[in-house]
Coordinates of C-alpha atoms in Angstrom, one line a residue:
Chain A
M188 CA 128.3 80.6 124.5
P189 CA 127.2 78.9 121.3
A190 CA 127.2 75.5 123.1
E191 CA 124.9 77.0 125.7
M192 CA 122.7 78.5 123.1
T193 CA 122.5 75.1 121.3
V194 CA 121.6 73.4 124.6
L195 CA 119.0 76.0 125.3
G196 CA 117.6 75.7 121.7
A197 CA 117.4 71.9 122.0
L198 CA 115.7 72.3 125.4
L199 CA 113.1 74.7 124.0
Q200 CA 112.5 72.4 121.1
F201 CA 112.0 69.5 123.4
R202 CA 109.6 71.5 125.6
Y203 CA 107.8 72.7 122.5
A204 CA 107.5 69.1 121.2
A205 CA 106.2 68.0 124.6
F206 CA 103.8 70.8 124.6
M207 CA 102.6 70.0 121.1
R208 CA 102.2 66.3 122.1
E209 CA 100.0 67.3 124.9
I210 CA 97.7 69.3 122.7
T211 CA 94.7 67.3 121.5
D212 CA 93.9 66.8 117.8
E213 CA 90.9 69.0 118.2
K214 CA 93.0 71.9 119.6
L215 CA 95.5 71.5 116.8
M216 CA 92.8 71.6 114.2
Q217 CA 91.4 74.7 115.8
Q218 CA 94.8 76.4 115.8
Y219 CA 95.3 75.4 112.2
A220 CA 91.9 76.8 111.3
K221 CA 93.0 80.1 112.8
G222 CA 96.1 80.2 110.6
D223 CA 98.7 78.2 112.6
A224 CA 100.4 76.1 109.9
K225 CA 102.7 74.4 112.4
A226 CA 99.6 72.9 114.2
F227 CA 98.8 71.2 110.9
D228 CA 102.3 69.8 110.7
Q229 CA 101.8 68.1 114.0
L230 CA 98.4 66.9 113.1
Y231 CA 99.6 65.5 109.9
A232 CA 102.5 63.7 111.5
R233 CA 100.1 62.0 113.9
H234 CA 97.7 60.7 111.2
R235 CA 99.5 60.4 108.0
A236 CA 100.4 56.7 108.2
P237 CA 97.1 55.3 109.5
L238 CA 95.2 57.3 106.9
Y239 CA 97.5 56.2 104.1
R240 CA 97.0 52.6 105.1
Y241 CA 93.3 53.1 105.3
F242 CA 93.4 53.7 101.5
N243 CA 96.3 51.4 100.7
R244 CA 94.6 48.4 102.3
Q245 CA 91.5 48.9 100.2
I246 CA 92.9 49.7 96.8
N247 CA 95.9 48.0 95.4
D248 CA 96.8 50.6 92.8
V249 CA 99.5 52.8 94.4
A250 CA 98.8 55.8 92.1
T251 CA 95.1 55.7 93.0
V252 CA 95.9 55.3 96.7
N253 CA 98.2 58.4 96.5
D254 CA 95.5 60.4 94.7
L255 CA 92.9 59.4 97.2
Y256 CA 95.2 60.1 100.1
Q257 CA 96.2 63.6 98.8
G258 CA 92.6 64.3 97.9
A259 CA 91.4 63.5 101.4
W260 CA 93.9 65.8 102.9
E261 CA 93.0 68.6 100.5
K262 CA 89.4 68.2 101.6
I263 CA 90.5 68.4 105.2
I264 CA 92.4 71.5 104.5
K265 CA 89.6 73.1 102.7
A266 CA 87.1 72.2 105.4
R267 CA 89.2 73.5 108.2
S268 CA 86.9 76.5 108.9
K269 CA 83.9 74.1 109.1
Y270 CA 85.4 72.0 111.8
R271 CA 83.7 72.2 115.2
S272 CA 85.8 71.5 118.3
N273 CA 83.0 69.4 120.0
A274 CA 83.4 66.8 117.3
P275 CA 86.3 64.3 117.7
F276 CA 88.9 65.2 115.1
K277 CA 89.7 61.6 114.2
A278 CA 86.1 60.7 113.4
W279 CA 85.7 63.9 111.4
M280 CA 88.9 63.2 109.4
Y281 CA 87.9 59.6 108.7
R282 CA 84.4 60.7 107.7
I283 CA 86.0 62.9 105.0
A284 CA 88.3 60.0 104.0
H285 CA 85.5 57.5 103.9
N286 CA 83.3 59.9 101.8
H287 CA 86.2 60.5 99.4
L288 CA 86.6 56.8 99.0
V289 CA 82.9 56.2 98.4
D290 CA 83.0 59.0 95.8
H291 CA 85.9 57.2 94.1
Y292 CA 84.0 53.9 94.1
R293 CA 81.0 55.6 92.6
S294 CA 83.0 57.3 89.9
S295 CA 84.8 54.1 89.0
R296 CA 81.4 52.1 89.3
S297 CA 83.0 49.5 91.4
T298 CA 81.4 49.7 94.8
D299 CA 82.1 46.0 95.4
S300 CA 85.7 46.1 94.4
V301 CA 86.9 42.7 95.4
E302 CA 87.3 41.6 91.8
A303 CA 88.5 44.9 90.6
H304 CA 91.2 45.3 93.2
T305 CA 93.1 42.0 92.9
L306 CA 96.4 41.6 94.4
P307 CA 99.4 42.4 92.2
D308 CA 101.5 39.6 90.9
D309 CA 104.7 40.8 92.5
R310 CA 103.5 39.9 95.9
P311 CA 105.8 37.4 97.6
D312 CA 104.9 33.8 97.3
P313 CA 103.6 32.5 100.6
S314 CA 105.3 29.1 100.1
Q315 CA 108.7 30.8 100.0
G316 CA 108.4 32.7 103.3
A317 CA 108.2 32.0 106.9
I318 CA 105.0 30.9 108.5
E319 CA 104.5 34.3 110.2
R320 CA 105.1 36.1 107.0
E321 CA 102.7 33.7 105.3
Q322 CA 100.1 34.4 107.8
T323 CA 100.6 38.1 107.4
E324 CA 100.2 38.0 103.7
Q325 CA 97.2 35.8 104.2
L326 CA 95.7 38.4 106.5
R327 CA 96.4 41.1 103.9
A328 CA 94.8 38.9 101.2
G329 CA 91.9 38.2 103.4
I330 CA 91.3 41.9 104.1
T331 CA 91.5 42.6 100.4
A332 CA 89.0 39.9 99.7
L333 CA 86.4 41.2 102.1
P334 CA 83.4 43.0 100.8
A335 CA 83.9 46.7 100.5
E336 CA 81.6 47.7 103.4
Q337 CA 83.1 45.1 105.8
R338 CA 86.6 46.0 104.8
D339 CA 86.0 49.6 105.2
T340 CA 84.5 49.1 108.6
L341 CA 87.2 46.8 109.7
L342 CA 90.0 49.1 108.6
L343 CA 88.3 52.0 110.3
K344 CA 88.4 50.0 113.5
L345 CA 92.0 48.6 113.1
E346 CA 93.7 51.8 111.7
S347 CA 91.9 54.6 113.5
G348 CA 90.8 52.8 116.7
L349 CA 87.4 54.5 116.5
K350 CA 84.6 53.2 118.6
M351 CA 81.6 51.5 117.0
E352 CA 79.5 54.6 117.5
E353 CA 82.0 56.7 115.8
I354 CA 82.4 54.3 113.0
A355 CA 78.6 54.3 112.6
S356 CA 78.7 58.1 112.5
V357 CA 81.5 58.0 109.9
T358 CA 79.9 55.5 107.6
G359 CA 76.4 56.7 108.1
V360 CA 75.0 53.4 109.4
S361 CA 73.7 52.2 112.7
R362 CA 75.9 50.8 115.4
E363 CA 74.4 47.4 114.9
T364 CA 75.3 47.4 111.3
V365 CA 78.9 48.3 112.2
K366 CA 79.0 45.5 114.7
S367 CA 77.5 43.0 112.2
R368 CA 80.0 44.0 109.6
L369 CA 82.9 43.7 112.0
R370 CA 81.7 40.3 113.1
Y371 CA 81.4 39.0 109.6
A372 CA 84.8 40.4 108.7
V373 CA 86.5 38.8 111.7
N374 CA 85.0 35.4 111.0
K375 CA 86.0 35.5 107.3
L376 CA 89.6 36.5 108.2
K377 CA 89.8 33.7 110.8
R378 CA 88.7 31.2 108.3
S379 CA 91.2 32.4 105.7
L380 CA 94.0 32.3 108.2
V381 CA 93.1 28.7 109.3
E382 CA 93.0 27.6 105.8
Chain B
M150 CA 69.4 51.4 128.3
N151 CA 68.9 47.7 128.1
S152 CA 69.8 47.8 124.5
I153 CA 73.0 49.7 125.1
H154 CA 73.9 47.5 128.0
N155 CA 73.2 44.4 126.0
N156 CA 75.2 45.8 123.2
G157 CA 78.1 46.4 125.5
K158 CA 77.9 42.8 126.9
N159 CA 77.7 41.3 123.4
D160 CA 80.7 43.4 122.2
K161 CA 83.1 41.6 124.5
P162 CA 83.6 38.5 122.4
L163 CA 83.9 40.6 119.3
N164 CA 86.3 43.0 121.0
S165 CA 88.6 40.1 122.1
E166 CA 88.6 38.8 118.5
L167 CA 89.3 42.2 117.2
D168 CA 92.2 42.6 119.7
K169 CA 93.8 39.3 118.4
L170 CA 93.3 40.5 114.9
S171 CA 94.7 43.9 115.6
S172 CA 98.0 42.3 117.0
A173 CA 98.3 40.3 113.8
Y174 CA 97.4 43.3 111.7
T175 CA 100.2 45.4 113.3
R176 CA 102.7 42.8 111.9
L177 CA 101.6 43.8 108.4
E178 CA 103.9 45.9 106.4
Q179 CA 103.6 49.4 107.8
D180 CA 103.0 51.4 104.6
E181 CA 103.6 55.1 104.6
P182 CA 103.0 57.8 102.1
P183 CA 105.9 58.9 99.9
E184 CA 107.9 61.9 101.2
L185 CA 107.0 63.9 98.1
L186 CA 103.4 63.4 98.8
D187 CA 103.9 64.5 102.4
Q188 CA 105.7 67.6 101.2
A189 CA 103.0 68.4 98.7
I190 CA 100.2 68.1 101.3
L191 CA 102.1 70.2 103.8
N192 CA 102.9 72.9 101.3
S193 CA 99.2 73.0 100.3
A194 CA 98.2 73.3 103.9
H195 CA 100.7 76.1 104.5
R196 CA 99.6 78.0 101.4
A197 CA 96.0 77.7 102.5
V198 CA 96.6 79.7 105.7
E199 CA 99.3 82.0 104.3
K200 CA 98.4 85.6 105.1
K201 CA 98.3 87.4 101.8
P202 CA 98.9 91.2 101.4
H203 CA 95.7 93.2 101.4
W204 CA 96.1 94.1 97.7
M205 CA 96.5 90.5 96.7
K206 CA 93.0 89.8 97.9
F207 CA 91.7 91.9 95.0
S208 CA 93.2 89.6 92.4
W209 CA 90.6 90.8 89.8
L210 CA 91.6 94.4 90.4
H211 CA 95.3 93.5 89.9
G212 CA 94.5 91.8 86.6
L213 CA 92.3 94.7 85.5
T214 CA 95.0 97.2 86.3
T215 CA 97.7 95.2 84.5
T216 CA 95.5 94.9 81.4
A217 CA 94.7 98.6 81.5
V218 CA 98.3 99.6 81.7
F219 CA 99.2 97.3 78.8
V220 CA 96.4 98.7 76.7
L221 CA 97.4 102.3 77.5
A222 CA 101.0 101.6 76.7
Y223 CA 100.1 99.9 73.4
S224 CA 97.9 102.8 72.4
L225 CA 100.6 105.3 73.2
I226 CA 103.0 103.4 71.1
L227 CA 100.6 103.3 68.2
N228 CA 99.9 107.1 68.5
Q229 CA 103.6 107.9 68.4
P230 CA 104.8 109.6 65.2
E231 CA 106.5 107.1 62.9
S232 CA 109.8 109.0 62.5
T233 CA 111.7 109.5 65.7
P234 CA 114.0 112.6 65.7
T235 CA 117.6 111.7 64.8
L236 CA 120.7 113.8 64.6
E237 CA 120.2 114.5 60.9
D238 CA 116.7 115.5 61.5
S239 CA 117.7 117.9 64.3
I240 CA 120.3 119.5 62.0
G241 CA 117.7 119.8 59.3
N242 CA 115.3 121.4 61.7
S243 CA 117.8 124.0 62.8
E244 CA 118.7 124.7 59.2
T245 CA 115.0 125.2 58.5
I246 CA 114.7 127.5 61.4
R247 CA 117.7 129.5 60.3
L248 CA 116.3 129.8 56.8
E249 CA 112.9 130.8 58.2
S250 CA 114.4 133.5 60.3
G251 CA 116.4 134.7 57.3
K252 CA 113.2 134.9 55.4
V253 CA 111.5 136.9 58.1
A254 CA 114.4 139.3 58.2
K255 CA 114.2 139.6 54.4
K256 CA 110.5 140.1 54.5
Q257 CA 110.9 142.9 57.1
A258 CA 113.4 144.6 54.8
L259 CA 111.0 144.2 51.9
D260 CA 108.2 145.7 53.9
V261 CA 110.4 148.6 54.8
K262 CA 111.3 149.1 51.2
S263 CA 107.7 148.9 50.0
L264 CA 106.8 151.4 52.5
E265 CA 109.5 153.6 51.3
M266 CA 108.5 153.2 47.7
K267 CA 104.9 154.1 47.9
P268 CA 103.7 157.6 48.8
N269 CA 102.7 157.6 52.4
D270 CA 100.2 159.4 54.5
F271 CA 102.7 160.4 57.0
S272 CA 104.8 162.5 54.6
L273 CA 101.6 164.1 53.4
E274 CA 100.6 164.9 56.9
M275 CA 104.0 166.5 57.5
K276 CA 103.6 168.5 54.4
T277 CA 100.2 169.7 55.4
K278 CA 101.5 170.7 58.8
E279 CA 104.4 172.5 57.2
Q280 CA 101.9 174.3 55.0
E281 CA 99.8 175.3 57.9
R282 CA 102.8 176.6 59.7
Q283 CA 103.8 178.7 56.8
D284 CA 100.3 180.1 56.7
L285 CA 100.5 181.1 60.4
P286 CA 102.1 184.4 61.5
Q287 CA 105.8 184.2 62.2
N288 CA 105.4 185.0 65.9
S289 CA 102.9 182.2 66.6
P290 CA 104.1 179.3 68.8
A291 CA 103.7 176.8 66.0
A292 CA 105.9 178.7 63.7
A293 CA 108.3 179.5 66.4
A294 CA 109.2 175.8 66.7
P295 CA 110.7 175.0 63.4
M296 CA 110.9 171.3 62.7
S297 CA 109.4 170.6 66.0
A298 CA 107.0 168.4 64.0
S299 CA 109.6 165.6 64.3
K300 CA 109.1 165.8 68.1
D301 CA 105.4 165.4 67.6
I302 CA 105.8 162.1 66.0
N303 CA 104.8 159.5 68.4
P304 CA 107.0 156.4 69.0
E305 CA 104.5 154.1 67.2
D306 CA 104.6 156.1 64.1
R307 CA 108.4 156.1 64.3
A308 CA 108.4 152.4 64.5
R309 CA 106.0 152.1 61.6
Y310 CA 107.8 154.2 59.2
S311 CA 111.4 153.8 58.3
A312 CA 114.1 156.4 58.5
S313 CA 114.3 156.8 54.8
E314 CA 110.6 157.8 54.7
L315 CA 111.3 160.4 57.3
Q316 CA 114.3 161.5 55.3
Q317 CA 112.0 161.7 52.2
S318 CA 109.4 163.8 54.0
L319 CA 112.0 165.9 55.6
G320 CA 113.8 166.3 52.4
T321 CA 110.6 167.7 50.9
Q322 CA 110.3 170.0 53.9
Q323 CA 113.8 171.1 53.5
G324 CA 113.3 171.9 49.9
Q325 CA 110.4 174.1 50.8
R326 CA 112.4 175.7 53.6
E327 CA 115.4 176.4 51.4
K328 CA 113.4 179.3 49.9
R329 CA 113.1 181.1 53.2
E330 CA 116.1 179.9 55.4
S331 CA 119.8 179.8 55.1
P332 CA 121.4 176.6 53.7
D333 CA 123.8 176.2 56.5
Q334 CA 121.3 176.3 59.3
D335 CA 119.0 174.1 57.4
A336 CA 121.6 171.4 56.8
E337 CA 122.6 171.4 60.4
V338 CA 119.1 170.9 61.6
S339 CA 118.4 168.2 59.1
R340 CA 121.6 166.4 59.9
V341 CA 120.8 166.3 63.6
M342 CA 117.3 165.1 63.0
L343 CA 118.3 162.4 60.6
E344 CA 120.9 161.1 63.0
E345 CA 118.4 161.0 65.7
I346 CA 115.8 159.2 63.6
A347 CA 118.4 156.7 62.2
S348 CA 119.4 155.9 65.8
D349 CA 115.8 155.4 66.9
E350 CA 115.2 153.2 63.8
A351 CA 118.2 151.1 64.5
D352 CA 117.2 150.7 68.1
L353 CA 113.8 149.6 67.2
M354 CA 115.0 147.1 64.7
V355 CA 117.6 145.7 67.1
D356 CA 114.9 145.4 69.8
S357 CA 112.4 143.6 67.5
L358 CA 115.1 141.2 66.1
K359 CA 116.4 140.5 69.6
V360 CA 112.9 139.6 70.7
E361 CA 112.7 137.2 67.8
A362 CA 116.1 135.9 68.6
A363 CA 115.1 135.3 72.2
Y364 CA 112.1 133.4 71.0
E365 CA 114.4 131.3 68.8
M366 CA 116.6 130.7 71.8
S367 CA 113.8 128.7 73.3
L368 CA 114.2 126.5 70.3
P369 CA 117.5 124.6 69.8
S370 CA 120.3 127.0 70.6
A371 CA 122.2 126.3 67.4
A372 CA 119.3 127.9 65.5
A373 CA 119.0 131.0 67.6
E374 CA 122.6 132.2 67.5
P375 CA 122.8 132.7 63.7
V376 CA 119.5 134.6 63.8
L377 CA 120.8 137.0 66.3
R378 CA 124.1 137.5 64.5
E379 CA 122.2 138.0 61.2
A380 CA 119.9 140.5 62.8
E381 CA 122.7 142.6 64.2
T382 CA 124.6 142.5 60.8
H383 CA 121.4 143.5 59.1
V384 CA 120.9 146.5 61.4
D385 CA 124.6 147.5 61.0
D386 CA 124.2 147.4 57.2
E387 CA 121.1 149.5 57.3
S388 CA 122.7 152.1 59.6
G389 CA 125.8 152.2 57.3
I390 CA 123.6 152.8 54.2
E391 CA 121.7 155.5 56.1
Q392 CA 125.0 157.2 57.1
E393 CA 126.1 157.1 53.5
L394 CA 122.9 158.6 52.3
L395 CA 123.1 161.3 55.0
A396 CA 126.6 162.2 53.9
I397 CA 125.4 162.5 50.3
I398 CA 122.5 164.7 51.3
E399 CA 124.9 166.9 53.3
L400 CA 127.2 167.3 50.3
K401 CA 124.2 168.2 48.2
Q402 CA 122.9 170.7 50.7
A403 CA 126.4 172.2 51.0
G404 CA 126.3 172.8 47.2
D405 CA 129.2 170.4 46.5
S406 CA 128.8 168.8 43.1
Q407 CA 130.6 165.8 44.4
W408 CA 127.3 164.5 45.8
I409 CA 126.4 163.3 42.2
T410 CA 129.5 161.2 42.0
E411 CA 128.9 159.8 45.5
L412 CA 125.4 159.0 44.6
E413 CA 126.4 157.1 41.5
L414 CA 128.9 155.1 43.6
F415 CA 126.1 154.4 46.1
K416 CA 123.8 153.2 43.4
K417 CA 126.5 150.8 42.2
R418 CA 127.1 149.5 45.7
H419 CA 123.4 149.3 46.6
P420 CA 121.5 149.1 43.3
D421 CA 118.2 147.9 45.0
Y422 CA 118.2 150.4 47.8
P423 CA 115.5 153.1 47.2
L424 CA 116.8 156.6 47.2
P425 CA 115.0 159.5 49.0
N426 CA 113.3 162.1 46.9
A427 CA 115.7 164.7 48.1
L428 CA 118.4 163.0 46.1
T429 CA 116.4 161.8 43.1
D430 CA 114.6 165.1 42.3
E431 CA 117.6 167.0 41.0
L432 CA 119.4 164.2 39.3
P433 CA 120.4 165.0 35.7

């Protein structure tokens, strides 16, 4: 009997997980706004790593990254009642994150933070690693070296997979500006990887 | 539309470049937030949608109520008397109550004595009535009821005046009646009347002191019991003294010279007790 119950429980959990996977981000956010805390758990599990990397790839100070990451989620939680289901959740979430990051730049007076956010010294030496690892680190260094707007736009594209229109909406610029920033960013990274 | 279409066409090289970059990007270290940070955010999200009880929504009211209760309690503590009652205090209080009740009993006795000492209106009234009865013809109803005056005394007057006063007045009346009635008959009547009056007096005193004792019973019981006992003893003493006086009066009225000796002994036993006029008039 307990074994049957365990199997039944596992089956129900599996079905619930499958059901939750089928639910869109927008629906989950609506459910959370109505008071369903479990919907937020699911939503958080989906977006925690990309959002964290979005901050982590722009700022090299881990403590600041953690603060920004937590602050962004707090803003999302507070703004739950303002969320409208017709807006894509991912774009809405990254708009909040982007604005939070811009606020951070403004408060630290370092909008162009290439010099301010230098790579830490404990990074592995490229000469000691494999070529692939070297290229990866070069890519990381190249992203960090990008101007803030290009880096932000590129990371929004790479981490969130947003369309150009959505990135334009998130950053508050035109689609052409987004496209231009992406093109510049890609060319710079290609050069840095070739070198 | 052209612009959009052109944009779409122009995006293809950029998109292919971005795809290549994306595959290289995924090989980067996949950073993730610390677990503690995850837990903090999830807790915060859960707290935000936690349904609070209705009363917790009025947090200001809760705070106000708590403050008011504290202020009230503090003011009550401040207004409390400094000394809290202890066992010694309660013993002292009961002692005080007992002493007070003793004082009351003594005061009552003194009042009675003072009433006995001074000439009173009641005895004068009795004398006047007796005089009027003597003036009336012998066959009139008033005269036909000798000593019925004592029956005319209403209960309030009886309570007000002590038995000794009545004895005093009756003694006067008896002295006057001795001239016209036989001594035996007179002594019998006066004895019956004095017994009746002494009994009424004793009942009244017992009642009043029992009322007082009942009141004291509402106070600590240790204080009430001695009061009641003292009251009963006091009444017993009074009745005994009255009986002794009655016996002396009977001796005197019977013409027995022994009454003088008995009176002397009585004075020795009760030096402060006032004697009725009937006994003091003919003393040597």
